[in-house]
mmCIF file of C-alpha atoms and ligand atoms in Angstrom:
data_model
loop_
_atom_site.group_PDB
_atom_site.id
_atom_site.type_symbol
_atom_site.label_atom_id
_atom_site.label_comp_id
_atom_site.label_asym_id
_atom_site.label_seq_id
_atom_site.Cartn_x
_atom_site.Cartn_y
_atom_site.Cartn_z
ATOM 1 C CA MET R 1 -9.929 54.729 42.876
ATOM 2 C CA SER R 2 -13.051 52.287 42.082
ATOM 3 C CA ALA R 3 -16.503 52.320 43.559
ATOM 4 C CA ALA R 4 -17.613 49.466 44.561
ATOM 5 C CA PRO R 5 -19.718 47.193 41.980
ATOM 6 C CA ASP R 6 -23.693 48.471 42.828
ATOM 7 C CA ARG R 7 -25.700 45.136 42.133
ATOM 8 C CA LEU R 8 -28.912 46.497 42.554
ATOM 9 C CA SER R 9 -28.268 49.778 39.802
ATOM 10 C CA HIS R 10 -28.222 47.537 36.804
ATOM 11 C CA PRO R 11 -31.377 46.073 34.485
ATOM 12 C CA GLY R 12 -29.765 42.398 35.195
ATOM 13 C CA ARG R 13 -29.548 42.358 38.567
ATOM 14 C CA TRP R 14 -31.764 39.323 38.583
ATOM 15 C CA LEU R 15 -29.459 37.022 36.716
ATOM 16 C CA ALA R 16 -26.006 35.361 38.267
ATOM 17 C CA PRO R 17 -23.589 37.983 38.245
ATOM 18 C CA ASP R 18 -21.002 35.834 36.355
ATOM 19 C CA THR R 19 -23.600 35.514 33.147
ATOM 20 C CA PHE R 20 -21.633 37.303 30.865
ATOM 21 C CA VAL R 21 -18.337 36.625 31.443
ATOM 22 C CA GLY R 22 -15.465 35.834 29.187
ATOM 23 C CA ARG R 23 -18.410 37.411 26.678
ATOM 24 C CA VAL R 24 -17.657 40.135 24.146
ATOM 25 C CA ALA R 25 -21.013 42.330 23.194
ATOM 26 C CA VAL R 26 -21.716 44.778 20.845
ATOM 27 C CA VAL R 27 -24.642 47.537 21.072
ATOM 28 C CA THR R 28 -25.148 50.107 18.561
ATOM 29 C CA GLY R 29 -26.577 53.366 20.079
ATOM 30 C CA GLY R 30 -25.342 51.773 23.274
ATOM 31 C CA GLY R 31 -24.735 54.702 24.892
ATOM 32 C CA THR R 32 -28.259 56.184 25.548
ATOM 33 C CA GLY R 33 -31.565 55.018 26.331
ATOM 34 C CA LEU R 34 -32.635 51.280 25.797
ATOM 35 C CA GLY R 35 -28.731 50.757 24.380
ATOM 36 C CA LEU R 36 -27.581 52.469 27.653
ATOM 37 C CA GLN R 37 -29.245 50.053 30.069
ATOM 38 C CA VAL R 38 -28.524 47.045 28.155
ATOM 39 C CA SER R 39 -24.764 47.901 27.907
ATOM 40 C CA ARG R 40 -25.024 48.806 31.807
ATOM 41 C CA GLY R 41 -26.384 45.340 32.089
ATOM 42 C CA LEU R 42 -24.180 42.891 30.419
ATOM 43 C CA ALA R 43 -20.944 44.749 31.641
ATOM 44 C CA ALA R 44 -22.293 44.708 35.377
ATOM 45 C CA LEU R 45 -22.883 40.442 34.497
ATOM 46 C CA GLY R 46 -19.183 40.514 33.362
ATOM 47 C CA ALA R 47 -19.290 41.236 29.759
ATOM 48 C CA THR R 48 -16.796 43.161 27.565
ATOM 49 C CA VAL R 49 -18.869 45.618 26.170
ATOM 50 C CA VAL R 50 -18.051 47.964 23.329
ATOM 51 C CA ILE R 51 -20.841 50.833 22.580
ATOM 52 C CA ALA R 52 -21.305 51.942 18.832
ATOM 53 C CA SER R 53 -22.696 55.175 17.990
ATOM 54 C CA ARG R 54 -22.029 58.049 15.658
ATOM 55 C CA SER R 55 -21.682 60.607 18.205
ATOM 56 C CA SER R 56 -18.637 60.262 20.710
ATOM 57 C CA GLU R 57 -20.867 62.423 23.179
ATOM 58 C CA HIS R 58 -23.356 59.740 23.747
ATOM 59 C CA HIS R 59 -20.138 57.594 24.806
ATOM 60 C CA ALA R 60 -19.737 59.609 28.290
ATOM 61 C CA ALA R 61 -22.059 58.592 30.436
ATOM 62 C CA PHE R 62 -21.401 54.861 29.958
ATOM 63 C CA LEU R 63 -17.407 54.736 29.802
ATOM 64 C CA THR R 64 -17.497 56.955 33.013
ATOM 65 C CA GLU R 65 -19.574 54.755 34.856
ATOM 66 C CA ALA R 66 -17.886 51.594 33.842
ATOM 67 C CA ARG R 67 -14.417 53.713 34.782
ATOM 68 C CA ALA R 68 -15.919 53.876 38.437
ATOM 69 C CA ARG R 69 -17.337 50.229 38.646
ATOM 70 C CA ASP R 70 -14.379 48.233 37.037
ATOM 71 C CA TRP R 71 -16.765 47.191 33.869
ATOM 72 C CA LYS R 72 -14.900 46.177 30.494
ATOM 73 C CA ALA R 73 -16.290 49.017 28.257
ATOM 74 C CA HIS R 74 -15.176 50.654 25.345
ATOM 75 C CA SER R 75 -16.806 52.546 22.471
ATOM 76 C CA VAL R 76 -16.701 53.526 18.292
ATOM 77 C CA VAL R 77 -17.881 56.045 16.851
ATOM 78 C CA LEU R 78 -20.003 54.445 13.858
ATOM 79 C CA ASP R 79 -22.651 55.333 11.361
ATOM 80 C CA VAL R 80 -24.068 51.971 11.171
ATOM 81 C CA ARG R 81 -25.746 53.424 7.685
ATOM 82 C CA GLU R 82 -22.445 52.965 6.362
ATOM 83 C CA ALA R 83 -21.568 49.292 5.355
ATOM 84 C CA ARG R 84 -18.256 49.630 4.313
ATOM 85 C CA ASP R 85 -17.565 51.369 8.239
ATOM 86 C CA VAL R 86 -19.506 48.740 10.297
ATOM 87 C CA ARG R 87 -16.676 46.019 8.252
ATOM 88 C CA ARG R 88 -13.697 48.118 9.156
ATOM 89 C CA ALA R 89 -15.256 48.028 12.920
ATOM 90 C CA ALA R 90 -16.040 44.266 13.271
ATOM 91 C CA GLU R 91 -12.550 43.828 12.296
ATOM 92 C CA ALA R 92 -11.047 46.312 14.148
ATOM 93 C CA ILE R 93 -13.318 45.377 17.412
ATOM 94 C CA ALA R 94 -12.356 41.570 17.228
ATOM 95 C CA ALA R 95 -8.992 42.630 17.099
ATOM 96 C CA ASP R 96 -8.802 44.715 19.826
ATOM 97 C CA HIS R 97 -11.046 42.681 21.770
ATOM 98 C CA GLY R 98 -11.524 39.350 20.781
ATOM 99 C CA PRO R 99 -14.645 37.451 18.908
ATOM 100 C CA VAL R 100 -17.586 39.056 19.356
ATOM 101 C CA ASP R 101 -20.121 36.814 20.848
ATOM 102 C CA ILE R 102 -23.214 39.095 21.211
ATOM 103 C CA LEU R 103 -24.566 41.848 18.928
ATOM 104 C CA VAL R 104 -27.675 43.809 20.161
ATOM 105 C CA ASN R 105 -28.708 46.282 17.030
ATOM 106 C CA ASN R 106 -30.180 48.858 18.826
ATOM 107 C CA ALA R 107 -29.212 52.306 16.827
ATOM 108 C CA ALA R 108 -32.709 54.073 15.799
ATOM 109 C CA GLY R 109 -34.181 57.049 14.496
ATOM 110 C CA ASN R 110 -37.472 58.230 14.671
ATOM 111 C CA PHE R 111 -39.872 60.958 14.563
ATOM 112 C CA VAL R 112 -43.725 61.222 13.990
ATOM 113 C CA CYS R 113 -44.637 62.919 10.748
ATOM 114 C CA PRO R 114 -47.303 62.939 8.316
ATOM 115 C CA ALA R 115 -46.357 60.129 5.842
ATOM 116 C CA GLU R 116 -47.426 62.963 3.253
ATOM 117 C CA ARG R 117 -45.035 65.328 4.454
ATOM 118 C CA LEU R 118 -41.986 62.984 5.021
ATOM 119 C CA SER R 119 -39.332 63.932 2.681
ATOM 120 C CA SER R 120 -37.097 61.377 0.487
ATOM 121 C CA ASN R 121 -34.192 61.792 3.320
ATOM 122 C CA ALA R 122 -36.366 61.821 6.049
ATOM 123 C CA TRP R 123 -37.174 58.228 5.121
ATOM 124 C CA ARG R 124 -33.826 57.206 3.916
ATOM 125 C CA ALA R 125 -32.273 58.327 7.013
ATOM 126 C CA VAL R 126 -34.863 56.323 9.394
ATOM 127 C CA LEU R 127 -34.525 53.493 6.796
ATOM 128 C CA GLY R 128 -30.754 53.173 6.440
ATOM 129 C CA ILE R 129 -30.351 53.400 10.080
ATOM 130 C CA VAL R 130 -33.067 50.672 11.175
ATOM 131 C CA LEU R 131 -33.117 48.563 8.238
ATOM 132 C CA ASP R 132 -29.907 48.773 6.690
ATOM 133 C CA GLY R 133 -27.743 49.310 9.681
ATOM 134 C CA THR R 134 -29.476 46.065 11.172
ATOM 135 C CA PHE R 135 -28.513 44.210 8.438
ATOM 136 C CA TYR R 136 -24.748 45.614 7.917
ATOM 137 C CA CYS R 137 -24.201 44.742 11.685
ATOM 138 C CA SER R 138 -25.788 41.551 11.540
ATOM 139 C CA GLN R 139 -24.182 40.893 8.577
ATOM 140 C CA HIS R 140 -20.357 41.866 9.467
ATOM 141 C CA PHE R 141 -20.071 40.887 12.740
ATOM 142 C CA GLY R 142 -22.465 37.352 12.206
ATOM 143 C CA ARG R 143 -19.377 36.566 10.037
ATOM 144 C CA GLY R 144 -17.134 36.373 12.559
ATOM 145 C CA MET R 145 -20.145 34.265 14.883
ATOM 146 C CA ILE R 146 -20.528 31.769 12.025
ATOM 147 C CA ALA R 147 -16.833 31.304 11.978
ATOM 148 C CA ARG R 148 -16.741 30.334 15.667
ATOM 149 C CA GLY R 149 -19.804 28.711 15.469
ATOM 150 C CA GLU R 150 -21.878 30.623 18.010
ATOM 151 C CA GLY R 151 -23.512 34.096 18.895
ATOM 152 C CA ARG R 152 -26.253 35.879 19.656
ATOM 153 C CA ILE R 153 -27.927 38.585 17.701
ATOM 154 C CA LEU R 154 -31.019 40.723 19.374
ATOM 155 C CA ASN R 155 -32.823 43.446 17.434
ATOM 156 C CA ILE R 156 -34.595 46.121 18.988
ATOM 157 C CA VAL R 157 -38.726 46.142 17.066
ATOM 158 C CA ALA R 158 -42.061 47.590 17.741
ATOM 159 C CA THR R 159 -45.427 46.411 17.919
ATOM 160 C CA TYR R 160 -46.347 48.659 15.453
ATOM 161 C CA ALA R 161 -43.796 46.589 13.114
ATOM 162 C CA TRP R 162 -47.451 44.360 12.658
ATOM 163 C CA THR R 163 -49.944 46.910 13.618
ATOM 164 C CA GLY R 164 -48.733 49.720 11.611
ATOM 165 C CA MET R 165 -49.051 53.051 13.500
ATOM 166 C CA ALA R 166 -50.107 56.764 12.126
ATOM 167 C CA GLY R 167 -46.938 59.151 12.220
ATOM 168 C CA VAL R 168 -44.336 56.588 12.017
ATOM 169 C CA VAL R 169 -44.586 55.203 8.628
ATOM 170 C CA HIS R 170 -41.536 55.591 8.083
ATOM 171 C CA SER R 171 -39.978 53.520 11.551
ATOM 172 C CA ALA R 172 -42.981 50.990 11.173
ATOM 173 C CA SER R 173 -41.718 49.922 7.688
ATOM 174 C CA ALA R 174 -38.031 49.469 8.657
ATOM 175 C CA LYS R 175 -38.866 47.967 12.218
ATOM 176 C CA ALA R 176 -41.429 45.111 10.007
ATOM 177 C CA GLY R 177 -38.281 44.817 7.735
ATOM 178 C CA VAL R 178 -36.063 43.873 10.745
ATOM 179 C CA LEU R 179 -38.468 41.258 11.792
ATOM 180 C CA ALA R 180 -38.567 39.710 8.817
ATOM 181 C CA LEU R 181 -34.971 39.970 8.852
ATOM 182 C CA THR R 182 -34.759 38.325 12.171
ATOM 183 C CA ARG R 183 -36.815 35.178 11.459
ATOM 184 C CA SER R 184 -34.812 35.021 8.475
ATOM 185 C CA LEU R 185 -31.413 35.051 9.733
ATOM 186 C CA ALA R 186 -32.601 32.646 12.927
ATOM 187 C CA VAL R 187 -33.398 30.141 10.020
ATOM 188 C CA GLU R 188 -30.568 30.862 8.122
ATOM 189 C CA TRP R 189 -27.991 30.897 10.554
ATOM 190 C CA ALA R 190 -29.268 28.873 13.316
ATOM 191 C CA ARG R 191 -26.889 25.713 11.508
ATOM 192 C CA PHE R 192 -24.153 28.206 12.381
ATOM 193 C CA GLY R 193 -24.932 28.034 16.163
ATOM 194 C CA LEU R 194 -26.192 31.059 16.021
ATOM 195 C CA ARG R 195 -29.503 32.725 17.644
ATOM 196 C CA VAL R 196 -31.465 35.777 16.824
ATOM 197 C CA ASN R 197 -34.559 37.242 18.254
ATOM 198 C CA ALA R 198 -35.901 40.352 18.698
ATOM 199 C CA ILE R 199 -37.614 42.537 21.090
ATOM 200 C CA ALA R 200 -40.870 44.670 20.480
ATOM 201 C CA PRO R 201 -41.709 47.061 23.611
ATOM 202 C CA GLY R 202 -44.301 49.440 23.369
ATOM 203 C CA PRO R 203 -43.771 53.044 24.318
ATOM 204 C CA PHE R 204 -41.341 53.044 27.427
ATOM 205 C CA GLU R 205 -39.730 56.311 28.953
ATOM 206 C CA SER R 206 -36.312 57.594 27.423
ATOM 207 C CA ASP R 207 -34.905 60.924 26.725
ATOM 208 C CA GLY R 208 -35.366 60.272 23.013
ATOM 209 C CA ALA R 209 -38.561 58.681 22.696
ATOM 210 C CA ARG R 210 -39.742 61.700 25.272
ATOM 211 C CA ALA R 211 -38.022 64.294 22.830
ATOM 212 C CA ASN R 212 -39.711 62.748 19.233
ATOM 213 C CA LEU R 213 -42.284 60.470 20.097
ATOM 214 C CA TRP R 214 -45.174 62.604 22.252
ATOM 215 C CA PRO R 215 -44.866 66.390 22.865
ATOM 216 C CA ASP R 216 -46.207 67.006 26.025
ATOM 217 C CA GLU R 217 -47.727 65.206 28.863
ATOM 218 C CA GLU R 218 -51.374 65.064 28.208
ATOM 219 C CA THR R 219 -50.406 63.216 25.100
ATOM 220 C CA LYS R 220 -48.901 60.633 27.343
ATOM 221 C CA ARG R 221 -51.570 60.674 29.278
ATOM 222 C CA ALA R 222 -53.701 59.696 26.564
ATOM 223 C CA LEU R 223 -51.455 57.098 25.154
ATOM 224 C CA GLU R 224 -51.427 55.449 28.780
ATOM 225 C CA ALA R 225 -55.086 55.591 29.084
ATOM 226 C CA GLN R 226 -55.145 53.212 25.884
ATOM 227 C CA ILE R 227 -52.624 50.532 27.799
ATOM 228 C CA PRO R 228 -53.944 47.867 29.741
ATOM 229 C CA LEU R 229 -51.393 47.998 32.479
ATOM 230 C CA LYS R 230 -52.204 52.330 32.216
ATOM 231 C CA ARG R 231 -48.486 53.183 31.940
ATOM 232 C CA PHE R 232 -45.363 53.189 29.729
ATOM 233 C CA ALA R 233 -42.397 50.579 30.841
ATOM 234 C CA SER R 234 -38.882 51.834 32.341
ATOM 235 C CA THR R 235 -36.124 51.930 30.435
ATOM 236 C CA ASP R 236 -35.026 49.226 32.706
ATOM 237 C CA GLU R 237 -38.138 46.790 32.559
ATOM 238 C CA VAL R 238 -37.362 46.319 29.071
ATOM 239 C CA ALA R 239 -33.465 46.127 28.937
ATOM 240 C CA ALA R 240 -34.431 43.656 31.560
ATOM 241 C CA GLN R 241 -36.167 41.670 28.853
ATOM 242 C CA CYS R 242 -33.339 42.062 26.380
ATOM 243 C CA LEU R 243 -30.707 40.633 28.551
ATOM 244 C CA TRP R 244 -32.942 37.285 29.212
ATOM 245 C CA LEU R 245 -33.308 36.907 25.641
ATOM 246 C CA LEU R 246 -29.343 37.116 25.705
ATOM 247 C CA ALA R 247 -28.635 35.482 28.334
ATOM 248 C CA PRO R 248 -27.571 30.949 27.974
ATOM 249 C CA VAL R 249 -30.914 30.383 29.702
ATOM 250 C CA SER R 250 -32.904 31.156 26.381
ATOM 251 C CA ASP R 251 -30.536 29.277 24.382
ATOM 252 C CA TYR R 252 -33.444 27.752 22.840
ATOM 253 C CA VAL R 253 -34.753 30.985 22.199
ATOM 254 C CA ASN R 254 -34.454 31.506 17.973
ATOM 255 C CA GLY R 255 -36.253 33.722 15.833
ATOM 256 C CA GLU R 256 -38.860 34.981 18.853
ATOM 257 C CA CYS R 257 -39.833 38.524 19.090
ATOM 258 C CA LEU R 258 -41.289 38.785 22.861
ATOM 259 C CA VAL R 259 -43.449 42.038 23.206
ATOM 260 C CA VAL R 260 -42.988 44.154 26.141
ATOM 261 C CA ASP R 261 -46.002 46.365 25.520
ATOM 262 C CA GLY R 262 -48.051 45.967 28.854
ATOM 263 C CA GLY R 263 -50.911 44.321 26.885
ATOM 264 C CA ALA R 264 -51.088 47.475 24.532
ATOM 265 C CA SER R 265 -50.867 45.507 21.152
ATOM 266 C CA VAL R 266 -53.665 42.304 21.857
ATOM 267 C CA GLY R 267 -57.586 42.404 22.597
ATOM 268 C CA GLY R 268 -59.967 44.554 20.844
ATOM 269 C CA ARG R 269 -60.870 47.820 21.428
ATOM 270 C CA MET R 270 -64.512 47.418 21.319
ATOM 271 C CA TRP R 271 -65.264 48.107 24.650
ATOM 272 C CA ALA R 272 -63.120 49.527 27.114
ATOM 273 C CA PRO R 273 -62.220 46.734 30.140
ATOM 274 C CA GLY R 274 -65.181 47.418 32.736
ATOM 275 C CA THR R 275 -67.815 48.598 30.614
ATOM 276 C CA ARG R 276 -71.415 47.456 31.566
ATOM 277 C CA PHE R 277 -74.544 47.532 29.105
ATOM 278 C CA SER R 278 -77.465 45.940 28.541
ATOM 279 C CA ARG R 279 -78.929 44.539 25.415
ATOM 280 C CA SER R 280 -82.216 44.504 24.400
ATOM 281 C CA ARG R 281 -82.597 40.519 25.274
ATOM 282 C CA GLY R 282 -80.982 41.137 28.850
ATOM 283 C CA THR R 283 -77.546 39.547 28.185
ATOM 284 C CA ASP R 284 -74.270 41.121 29.949
ATOM 285 C CA PRO R 285 -70.857 40.218 28.469
ATOM 286 C CA THR R 286 -68.925 41.817 31.239
HETATM 287 N N1 COA S 1 -39.680 65.357 11.222
HETATM 288 C C1 COA S 1 -39.754 65.419 10.048
HETATM 289 N N2 COA S 1 -38.692 65.087 9.257
HETATM 290 C C2 COA S 1 -37.485 65.014 10.215
HETATM 291 C C3 COA S 1 -37.188 65.371 11.494
HETATM 292 C C4 COA S 1 -38.977 65.899 12.218
HETATM 293 N N3 COA S 1 -38.837 65.577 13.131
HETATM 294 N N4 COA S 1 -36.413 65.183 11.739
HETATM 295 C C5 COA S 1 -35.485 65.260 11.100
HETATM 296 N N5 COA S 1 -36.028 64.779 9.639
HETATM 297 C C6 COA S 1 -35.841 65.101 8.162
HETATM 298 C C7 COA S 1 -34.503 66.100 7.981
HETATM 299 O O1 COA S 1 -35.473 67.215 7.735
HETATM 300 C C8 COA S 1 -34.152 65.675 6.640
HETATM 301 O O2 COA S 1 -34.988 65.661 5.935
HETATM 302 P P1 COA S 1 -34.521 67.041 4.336
HETATM 303 O O3 COA S 1 -33.065 66.665 3.851
HETATM 304 O O4 COA S 1 -35.279 66.299 3.487
HETATM 305 O O5 COA S 1 -34.891 68.107 5.432
HETATM 306 C C9 COA S 1 -33.914 64.142 7.191
HETATM 307 O O6 COA S 1 -34.947 63.405 8.189
HETATM 308 C C10 COA S 1 -32.598 63.839 7.649
HETATM 309 O O7 COA S 1 -32.241 64.322 8.732
HETATM 310 P P2 COA S 1 -30.941 64.324 9.359
HETATM 311 O O8 COA S 1 -30.820 65.512 10.413
HETATM 312 O O9 COA S 1 -29.984 65.600 8.234
HETATM 313 O O10 COA S 1 -30.462 63.584 9.265
HETATM 314 P P3 COA S 1 -29.801 62.182 10.626
HETATM 315 O O11 COA S 1 -29.223 61.477 9.490
HETATM 316 O O12 COA S 1 -28.492 63.462 10.894
HETATM 317 O O13 COA S 1 -30.732 62.281 11.733
HETATM 318 C C11 COA S 1 -32.541 61.401 12.877
HETATM 319 C C12 COA S 1 -31.867 61.606 10.909
HETATM 320 C C13 COA S 1 -33.981 60.978 12.192
HETATM 321 C C14 COA S 1 -31.510 59.754 13.149
HETATM 322 C C15 COA S 1 -32.415 62.578 13.426
HETATM 323 O O14 COA S 1 -33.839 63.218 13.678
HETATM 324 C C16 COA S 1 -32.419 62.053 15.058
HETATM 325 O O15 COA S 1 -31.608 61.706 15.751
HETATM 326 N N6 COA S 1 -33.747 61.778 15.489
HETATM 327 C C17 COA S 1 -33.498 61.427 17.005
HETATM 328 C C18 COA S 1 -32.956 59.981 17.764
HETATM 329 C C19 COA S 1 -34.106 58.982 17.594
HETATM 330 O O16 COA S 1 -34.888 59.405 17.130
HETATM 331 N N7 COA S 1 -33.884 58.190 18.658
HETATM 332 C C20 COA S 1 -34.594 57.177 18.785
HETATM 333 C C21 COA S 1 -36.335 57.761 19.651
HETATM 334 S S1 COA S 1 -37.386 56.467 19.514
#
């Protein structure tokens, strides 16, 4: 028996309930973390959602919830690093569920490792998933969108794509590439009716990030102290902005990268907010 849909429990709850009715959406890495929240929001607002990731174990949570809520949900096992598999998946999904309207390139791999110790396999693994995978999916799902003259692609980057960050040279380099890809395709494919945008979260709460990017609560508190809003985003808050960029309300937004980082990437770092100091001639910049 189906549970009554609980509209308050998904990140798109402030959009119209029929926002994505009739749309087919593919979310890579859509079974965990941010991808799962975006998938939940799309499905709750009417889309047919296909999640695509390497491990079928990661599909279970979304598919189980979807059954209980009468969402239209499916999954495919896919390693986005394999161009041929991406092409086959794009063809199969279109054949089974209809033309794909929305692609969210969310699949990622990341861990903190000093650059001088990063193996070539580790570099390749992250570049392969993040940069190659985003391109292969954009190309193969994008071809169907081009044929129909309509489509929306959202890429997940990170603010360190342009600031750089110690310890994640592999991910930062890959995300910088994805940002360039986003802007290039936004210009190139606009004439076919496609919108290509990106979202750049700062650190946010997710199991993957917690396991791979900060080892303990003390490190997390130190990172939070550097953010003007003094906290990480929730996954839900980031997913809500993803849904906003995918919704028709954003139909004139193209080639944009929306930063969702509590202000962490702007402003100087010379003085902490509220610092008071005196100069020899007595002016006080605070
Ligand atoms: N530190 C250093 N090197 C690491 C590493 C870490 N924490 N994790 C993986 N690597 C290296 C491996 O040692 C291997 O290199 P080697 O063959 O020279 O030893 C290489 O990366 C590939 O790792 P492997 O696990 O075989 O590849 P994979 O393709 O299955 O997975 C990742 C690679 C990065 C995707 C995997 O570590 C992962 O699943 N991470 C968690 C998911 C994630 O990152 N989510 C996003 C959070 S923001």
